[in-house]
CSV table of C-alpha atoms and ligand atoms in Angstrom, one decimal:
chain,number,residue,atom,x,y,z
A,1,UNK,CA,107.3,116.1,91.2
A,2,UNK,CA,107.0,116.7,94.7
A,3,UNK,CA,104.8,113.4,96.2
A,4,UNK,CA,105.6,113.2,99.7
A,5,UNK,CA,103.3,111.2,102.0
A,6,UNK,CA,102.5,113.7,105.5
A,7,UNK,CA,101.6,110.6,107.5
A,8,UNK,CA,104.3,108.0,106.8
A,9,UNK,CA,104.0,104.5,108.3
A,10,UNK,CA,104.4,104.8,112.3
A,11,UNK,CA,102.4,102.4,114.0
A,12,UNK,CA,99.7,105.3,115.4
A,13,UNK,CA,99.0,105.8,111.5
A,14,UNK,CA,98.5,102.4,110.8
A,15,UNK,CA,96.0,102.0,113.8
A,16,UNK,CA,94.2,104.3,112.3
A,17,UNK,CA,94.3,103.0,108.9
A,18,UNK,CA,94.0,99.1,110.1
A,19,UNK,CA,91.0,100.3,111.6
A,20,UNK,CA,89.3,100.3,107.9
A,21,UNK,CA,86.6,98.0,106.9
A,22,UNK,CA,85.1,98.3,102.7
A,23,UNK,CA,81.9,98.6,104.9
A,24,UNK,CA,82.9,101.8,106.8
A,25,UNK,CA,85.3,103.5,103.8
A,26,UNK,CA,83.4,102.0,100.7
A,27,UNK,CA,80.2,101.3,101.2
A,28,UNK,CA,79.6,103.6,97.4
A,29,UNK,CA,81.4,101.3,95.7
A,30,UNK,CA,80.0,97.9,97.3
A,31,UNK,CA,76.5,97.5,95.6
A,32,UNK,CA,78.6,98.1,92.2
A,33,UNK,CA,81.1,94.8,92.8
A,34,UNK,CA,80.6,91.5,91.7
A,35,UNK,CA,81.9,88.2,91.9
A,36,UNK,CA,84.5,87.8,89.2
A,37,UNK,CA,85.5,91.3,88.4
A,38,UNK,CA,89.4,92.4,88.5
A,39,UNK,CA,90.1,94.9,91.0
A,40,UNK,CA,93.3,97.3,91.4
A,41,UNK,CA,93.8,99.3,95.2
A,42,UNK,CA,96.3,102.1,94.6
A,43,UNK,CA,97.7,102.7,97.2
A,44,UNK,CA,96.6,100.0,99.5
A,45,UNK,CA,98.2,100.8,102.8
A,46,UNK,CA,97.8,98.4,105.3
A,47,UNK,CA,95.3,96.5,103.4
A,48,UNK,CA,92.4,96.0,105.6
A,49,UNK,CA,89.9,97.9,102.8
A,50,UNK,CA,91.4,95.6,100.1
A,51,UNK,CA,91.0,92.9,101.4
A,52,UNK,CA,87.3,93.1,102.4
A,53,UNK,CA,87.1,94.4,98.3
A,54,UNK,CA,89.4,91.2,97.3
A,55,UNK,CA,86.9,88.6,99.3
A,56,UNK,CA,83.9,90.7,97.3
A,57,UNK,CA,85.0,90.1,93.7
A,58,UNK,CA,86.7,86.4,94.3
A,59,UNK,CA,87.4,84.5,92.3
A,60,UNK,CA,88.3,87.7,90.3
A,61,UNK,CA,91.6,89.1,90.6
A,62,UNK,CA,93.0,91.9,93.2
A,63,UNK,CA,95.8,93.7,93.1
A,64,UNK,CA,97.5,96.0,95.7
A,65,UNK,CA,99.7,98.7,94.6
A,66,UNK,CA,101.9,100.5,97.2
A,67,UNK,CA,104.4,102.9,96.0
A,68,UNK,CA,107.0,101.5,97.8
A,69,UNK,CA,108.9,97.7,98.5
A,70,UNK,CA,108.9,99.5,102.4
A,71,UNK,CA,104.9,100.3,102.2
A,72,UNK,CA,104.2,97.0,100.5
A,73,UNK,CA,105.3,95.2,102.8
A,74,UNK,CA,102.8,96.7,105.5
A,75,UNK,CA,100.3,95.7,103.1
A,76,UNK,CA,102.0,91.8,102.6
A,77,UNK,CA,102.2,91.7,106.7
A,78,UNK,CA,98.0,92.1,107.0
A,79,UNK,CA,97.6,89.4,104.0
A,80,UNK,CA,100.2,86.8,105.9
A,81,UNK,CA,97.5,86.3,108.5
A,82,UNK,CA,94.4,86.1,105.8
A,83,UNK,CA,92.8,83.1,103.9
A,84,UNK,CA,93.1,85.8,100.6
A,85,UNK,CA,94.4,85.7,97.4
A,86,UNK,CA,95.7,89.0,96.1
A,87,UNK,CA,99.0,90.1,94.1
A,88,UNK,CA,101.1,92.8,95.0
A,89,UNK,CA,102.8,95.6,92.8
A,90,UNK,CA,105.0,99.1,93.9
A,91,UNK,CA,104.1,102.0,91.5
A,92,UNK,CA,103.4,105.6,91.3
A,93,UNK,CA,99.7,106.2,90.6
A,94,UNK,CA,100.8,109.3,88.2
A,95,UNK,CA,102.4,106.5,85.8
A,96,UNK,CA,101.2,102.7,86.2
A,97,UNK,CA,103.3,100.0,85.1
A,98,UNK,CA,100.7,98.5,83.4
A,99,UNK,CA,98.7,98.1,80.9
A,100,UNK,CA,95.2,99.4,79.6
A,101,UNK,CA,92.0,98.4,80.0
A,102,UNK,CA,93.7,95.8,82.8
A,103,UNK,CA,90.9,96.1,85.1
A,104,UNK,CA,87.5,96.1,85.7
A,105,UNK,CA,87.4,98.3,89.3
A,106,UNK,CA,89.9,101.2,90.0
A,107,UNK,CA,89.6,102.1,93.4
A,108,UNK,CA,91.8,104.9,96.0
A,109,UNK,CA,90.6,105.3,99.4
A,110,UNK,CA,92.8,108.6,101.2
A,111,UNK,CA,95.4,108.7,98.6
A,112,UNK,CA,94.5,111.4,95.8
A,113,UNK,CA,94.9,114.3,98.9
A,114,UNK,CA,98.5,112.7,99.0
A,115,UNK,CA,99.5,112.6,95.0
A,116,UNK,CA,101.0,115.8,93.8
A,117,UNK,CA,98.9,115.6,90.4
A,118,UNK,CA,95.6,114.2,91.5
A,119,UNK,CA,94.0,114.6,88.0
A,120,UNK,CA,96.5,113.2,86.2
A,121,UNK,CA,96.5,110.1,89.1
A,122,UNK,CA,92.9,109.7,87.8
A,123,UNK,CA,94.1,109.8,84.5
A,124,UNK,CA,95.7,106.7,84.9
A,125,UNK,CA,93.3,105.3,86.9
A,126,UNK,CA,91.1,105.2,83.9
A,127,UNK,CA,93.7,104.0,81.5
A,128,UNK,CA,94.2,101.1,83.1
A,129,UNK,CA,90.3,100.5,83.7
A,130,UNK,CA,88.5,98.3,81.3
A,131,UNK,CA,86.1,100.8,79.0
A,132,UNK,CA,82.6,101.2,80.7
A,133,UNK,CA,84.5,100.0,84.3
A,134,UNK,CA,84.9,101.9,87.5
A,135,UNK,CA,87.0,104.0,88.3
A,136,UNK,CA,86.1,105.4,92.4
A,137,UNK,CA,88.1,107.4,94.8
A,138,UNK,CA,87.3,108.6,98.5
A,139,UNK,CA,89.3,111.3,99.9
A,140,UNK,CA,88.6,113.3,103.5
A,141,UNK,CA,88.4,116.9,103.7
A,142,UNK,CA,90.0,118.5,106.6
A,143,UNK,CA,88.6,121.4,106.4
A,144,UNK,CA,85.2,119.7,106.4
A,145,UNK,CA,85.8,117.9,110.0
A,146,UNK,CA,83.5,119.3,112.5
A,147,UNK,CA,84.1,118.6,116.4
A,148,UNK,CA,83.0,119.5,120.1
A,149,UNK,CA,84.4,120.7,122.3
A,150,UNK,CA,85.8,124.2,120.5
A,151,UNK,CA,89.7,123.3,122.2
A,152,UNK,CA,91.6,126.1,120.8
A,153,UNK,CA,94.5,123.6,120.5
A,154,UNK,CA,92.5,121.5,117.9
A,155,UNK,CA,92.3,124.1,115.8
A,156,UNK,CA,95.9,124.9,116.2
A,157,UNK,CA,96.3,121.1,114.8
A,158,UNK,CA,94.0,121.5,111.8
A,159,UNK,CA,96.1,124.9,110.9
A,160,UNK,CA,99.5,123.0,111.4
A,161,UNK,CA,98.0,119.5,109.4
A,162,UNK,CA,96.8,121.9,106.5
A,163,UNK,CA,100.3,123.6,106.3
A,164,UNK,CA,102.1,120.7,106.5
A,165,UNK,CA,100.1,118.3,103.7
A,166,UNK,CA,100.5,121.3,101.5
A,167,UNK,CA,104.0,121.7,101.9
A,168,UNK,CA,104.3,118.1,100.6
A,169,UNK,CA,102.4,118.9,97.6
A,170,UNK,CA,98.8,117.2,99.0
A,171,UNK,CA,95.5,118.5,99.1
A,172,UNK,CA,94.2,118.6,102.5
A,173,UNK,CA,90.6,119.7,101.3
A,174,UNK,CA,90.2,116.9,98.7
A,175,UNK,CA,86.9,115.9,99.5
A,176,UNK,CA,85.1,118.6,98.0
A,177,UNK,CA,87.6,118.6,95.0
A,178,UNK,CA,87.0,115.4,93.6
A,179,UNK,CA,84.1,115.5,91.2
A,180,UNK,CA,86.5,118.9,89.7
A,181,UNK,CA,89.0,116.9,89.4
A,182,UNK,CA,87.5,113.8,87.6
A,183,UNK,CA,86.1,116.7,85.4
A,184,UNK,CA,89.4,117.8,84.3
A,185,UNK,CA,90.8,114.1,84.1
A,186,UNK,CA,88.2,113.7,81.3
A,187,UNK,CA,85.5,111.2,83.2
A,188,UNK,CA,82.0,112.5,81.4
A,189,UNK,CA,79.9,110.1,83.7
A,190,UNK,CA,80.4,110.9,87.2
A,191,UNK,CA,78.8,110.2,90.3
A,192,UNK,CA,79.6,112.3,93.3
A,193,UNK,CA,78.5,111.4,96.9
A,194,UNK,CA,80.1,112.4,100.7
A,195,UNK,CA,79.7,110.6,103.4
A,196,UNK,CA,80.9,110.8,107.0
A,197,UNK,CA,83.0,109.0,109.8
A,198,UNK,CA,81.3,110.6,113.0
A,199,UNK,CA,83.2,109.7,117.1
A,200,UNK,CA,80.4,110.4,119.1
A,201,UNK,CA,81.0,107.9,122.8
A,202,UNK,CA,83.7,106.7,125.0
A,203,UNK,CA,85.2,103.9,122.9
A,204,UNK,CA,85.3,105.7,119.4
A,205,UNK,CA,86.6,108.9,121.2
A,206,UNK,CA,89.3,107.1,123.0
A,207,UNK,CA,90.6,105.4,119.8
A,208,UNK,CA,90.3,108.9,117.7
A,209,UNK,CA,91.7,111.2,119.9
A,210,UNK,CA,94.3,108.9,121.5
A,211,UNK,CA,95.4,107.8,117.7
A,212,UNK,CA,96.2,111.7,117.3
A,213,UNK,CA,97.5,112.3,120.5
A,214,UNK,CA,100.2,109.7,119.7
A,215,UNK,CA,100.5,110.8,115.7
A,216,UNK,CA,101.1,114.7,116.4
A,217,UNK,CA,104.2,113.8,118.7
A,218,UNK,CA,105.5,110.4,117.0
A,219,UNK,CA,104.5,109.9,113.4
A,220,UNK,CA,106.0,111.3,110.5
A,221,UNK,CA,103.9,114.6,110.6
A,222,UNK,CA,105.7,115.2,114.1
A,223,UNK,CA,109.1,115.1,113.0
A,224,UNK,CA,108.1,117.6,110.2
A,225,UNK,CA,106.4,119.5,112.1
A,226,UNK,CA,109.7,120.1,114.8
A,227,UNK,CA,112.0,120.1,111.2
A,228,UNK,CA,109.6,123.7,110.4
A,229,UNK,CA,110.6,124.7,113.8
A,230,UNK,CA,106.8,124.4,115.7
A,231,UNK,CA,107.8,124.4,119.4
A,232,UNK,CA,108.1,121.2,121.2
A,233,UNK,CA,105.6,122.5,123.7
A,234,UNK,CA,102.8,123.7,120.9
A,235,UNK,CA,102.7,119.8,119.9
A,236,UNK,CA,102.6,118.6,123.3
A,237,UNK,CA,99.4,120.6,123.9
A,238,UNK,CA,97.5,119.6,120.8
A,239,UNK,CA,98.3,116.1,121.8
A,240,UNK,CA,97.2,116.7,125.2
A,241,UNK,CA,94.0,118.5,123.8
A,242,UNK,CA,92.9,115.3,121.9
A,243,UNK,CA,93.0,113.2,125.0
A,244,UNK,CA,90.9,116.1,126.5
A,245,UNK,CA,88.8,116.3,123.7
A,246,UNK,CA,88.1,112.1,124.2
A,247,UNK,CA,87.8,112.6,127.9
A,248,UNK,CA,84.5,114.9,127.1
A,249,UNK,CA,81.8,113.2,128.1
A,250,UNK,CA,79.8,115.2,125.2
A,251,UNK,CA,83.1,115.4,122.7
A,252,UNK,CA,81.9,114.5,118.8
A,253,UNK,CA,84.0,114.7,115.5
A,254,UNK,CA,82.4,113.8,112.1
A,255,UNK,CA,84.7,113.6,109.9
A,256,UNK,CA,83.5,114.5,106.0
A,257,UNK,CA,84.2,112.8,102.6
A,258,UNK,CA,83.6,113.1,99.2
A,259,UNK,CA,83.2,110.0,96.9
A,260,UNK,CA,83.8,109.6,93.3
A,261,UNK,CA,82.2,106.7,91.0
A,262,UNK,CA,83.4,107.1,87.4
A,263,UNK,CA,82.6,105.3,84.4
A,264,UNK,CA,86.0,104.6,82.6
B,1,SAM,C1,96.3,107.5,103.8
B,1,SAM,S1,97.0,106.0,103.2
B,1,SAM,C2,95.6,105.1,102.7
B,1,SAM,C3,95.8,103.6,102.7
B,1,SAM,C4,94.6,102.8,102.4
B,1,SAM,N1,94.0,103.1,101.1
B,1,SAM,C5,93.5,103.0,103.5
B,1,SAM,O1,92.6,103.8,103.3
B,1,SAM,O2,93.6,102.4,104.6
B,1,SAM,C6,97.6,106.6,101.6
B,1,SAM,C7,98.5,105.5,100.9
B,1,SAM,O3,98.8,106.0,99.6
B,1,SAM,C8,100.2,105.6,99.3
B,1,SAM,N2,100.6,106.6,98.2
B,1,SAM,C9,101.0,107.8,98.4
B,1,SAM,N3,101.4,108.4,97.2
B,1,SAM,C10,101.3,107.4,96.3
B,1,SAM,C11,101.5,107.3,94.9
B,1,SAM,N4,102.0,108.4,94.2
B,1,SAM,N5,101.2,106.2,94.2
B,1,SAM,C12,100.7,105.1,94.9
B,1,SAM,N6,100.5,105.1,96.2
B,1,SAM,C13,100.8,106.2,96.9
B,1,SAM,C14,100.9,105.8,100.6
B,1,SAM,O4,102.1,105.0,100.6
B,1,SAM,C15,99.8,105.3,101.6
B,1,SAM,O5,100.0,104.0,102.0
């Protein structure tokens, strides 16, 4: 099974992905958690989402699943600095190490674009979801971002990011595939919502666009990109676009999602 991650763990990903609050990248799922519920993050990352979700459902327990000791221990570096209880587990979201009906809240934020069988990730999911418990996923859709300035380079970057997630097996355009996808993985009670993260003045363009300038020439995306033979020079100008693009005074990006909540 071909499950390689595009971003990989360079500190200009993380930035990004430390950035996360439950607020800003799960408000669907918050009015649905209670105190006292079990709650499993595949594919936690840095763990800034789980642990705003982990503080939400104490005393109940949370779990972070990374599927790697390497990954994991990005997520055990954010918990070393938190007053938060939460265990920590490697495994592939295509085939859990545990067993059913285990929780009462499944919950993936970015990672079904990354798996190579996303309906058969959900599968799971729901097998180790407590009957009548939820199951909800939140994926971006690239091809759903929508920005200003029209920089030619930045859609140069969207062409090479699509090429390159697919290349690895992902889904770039998972958004708008989700509730098809929870379809086929069985769910009969879905509810399917997008949302948006929008970088519309100075501060939020500087972090956006200088967090890409940096990936597209040091993360893991970079090196691939120069391994398919894309010219030194061709990523240098899509970085130096983003930093244009923050620069604008009237620059905007808005950034779409779609949103599952499933009823296991
Ligand atoms: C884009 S990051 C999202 C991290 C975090 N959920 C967040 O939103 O901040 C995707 C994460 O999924 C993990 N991942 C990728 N494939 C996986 C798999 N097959 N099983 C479990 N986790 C996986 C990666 O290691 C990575 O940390």
């Amino acid at each position: 099974m071909n499950n390689v991650y595009t971003h990989g763990h360079h500190e200009s990903v993380l930035r990004s992905h430390s950035w996360r609050t439950a607020e800003n990248s799960a408000g669907y799922l918050l009015p649905h958690l209670r105190p006292g519920m079990s709650l499993l993050d595949v594919g936690a990352g840095p763990g800034t989402i789980t642990a705003d979700l982990a503080r939400l459902v104490e005393p109940g327990r949370t779990t972070a699943l990374e599927a790697s000791e390497a990954a994991l221990d990005i997520t055990k570096a954010t918990f070393a600095d938190l007053d938060v209880e939460v265990e920590f587990v490697v495994g592939d979201v295509h085939a859990l190490d545990i067993p059913d009906d285990a929780y009462d809240v499944v919950h993936a934020h970015q990672v079904l674009q990354h798996v190579a069988d996303p309906v058969q990730a959900l599968r799971e999911m729901r097998r180790v979801c407590k009957p009548g418990g939820i199951v909800a996923a939140r994926d971006s859709d690239y091809h759903g971002f929508v920005w200003y300035p029209l920089l030619p380079e930045l859609d140069e970057w969207m062409a090479l990011y699509q090429q390159m997630a697919r290349a690895n097996g992902g889904e770039p355009d998972a958004g708008r595939r989700l509730l098809s996808w929870a379809l086929a993985a069985g769910f009969e009670q879905v509810e399917a919502t997008t949302s948006t993260w929008s970088f519309t003045n100075p501060e939020d363009r500087a972090w956006w666009g200088g967090m890409w300038a940096d990936r597209i020439l040091k993360s893991a995306l970079a090196d691939q990109a120069r391994a398919a033979g894309v010219a030194e020079e061709r990523l240098q100008a899509i970085s130096a676009a983003w930093r244009t693009w923050a620069e604008h005074p009237d620059g905007v990006i808005s950034i779409l999602h779609g949103e599952l909540l499933c009823t296991a």
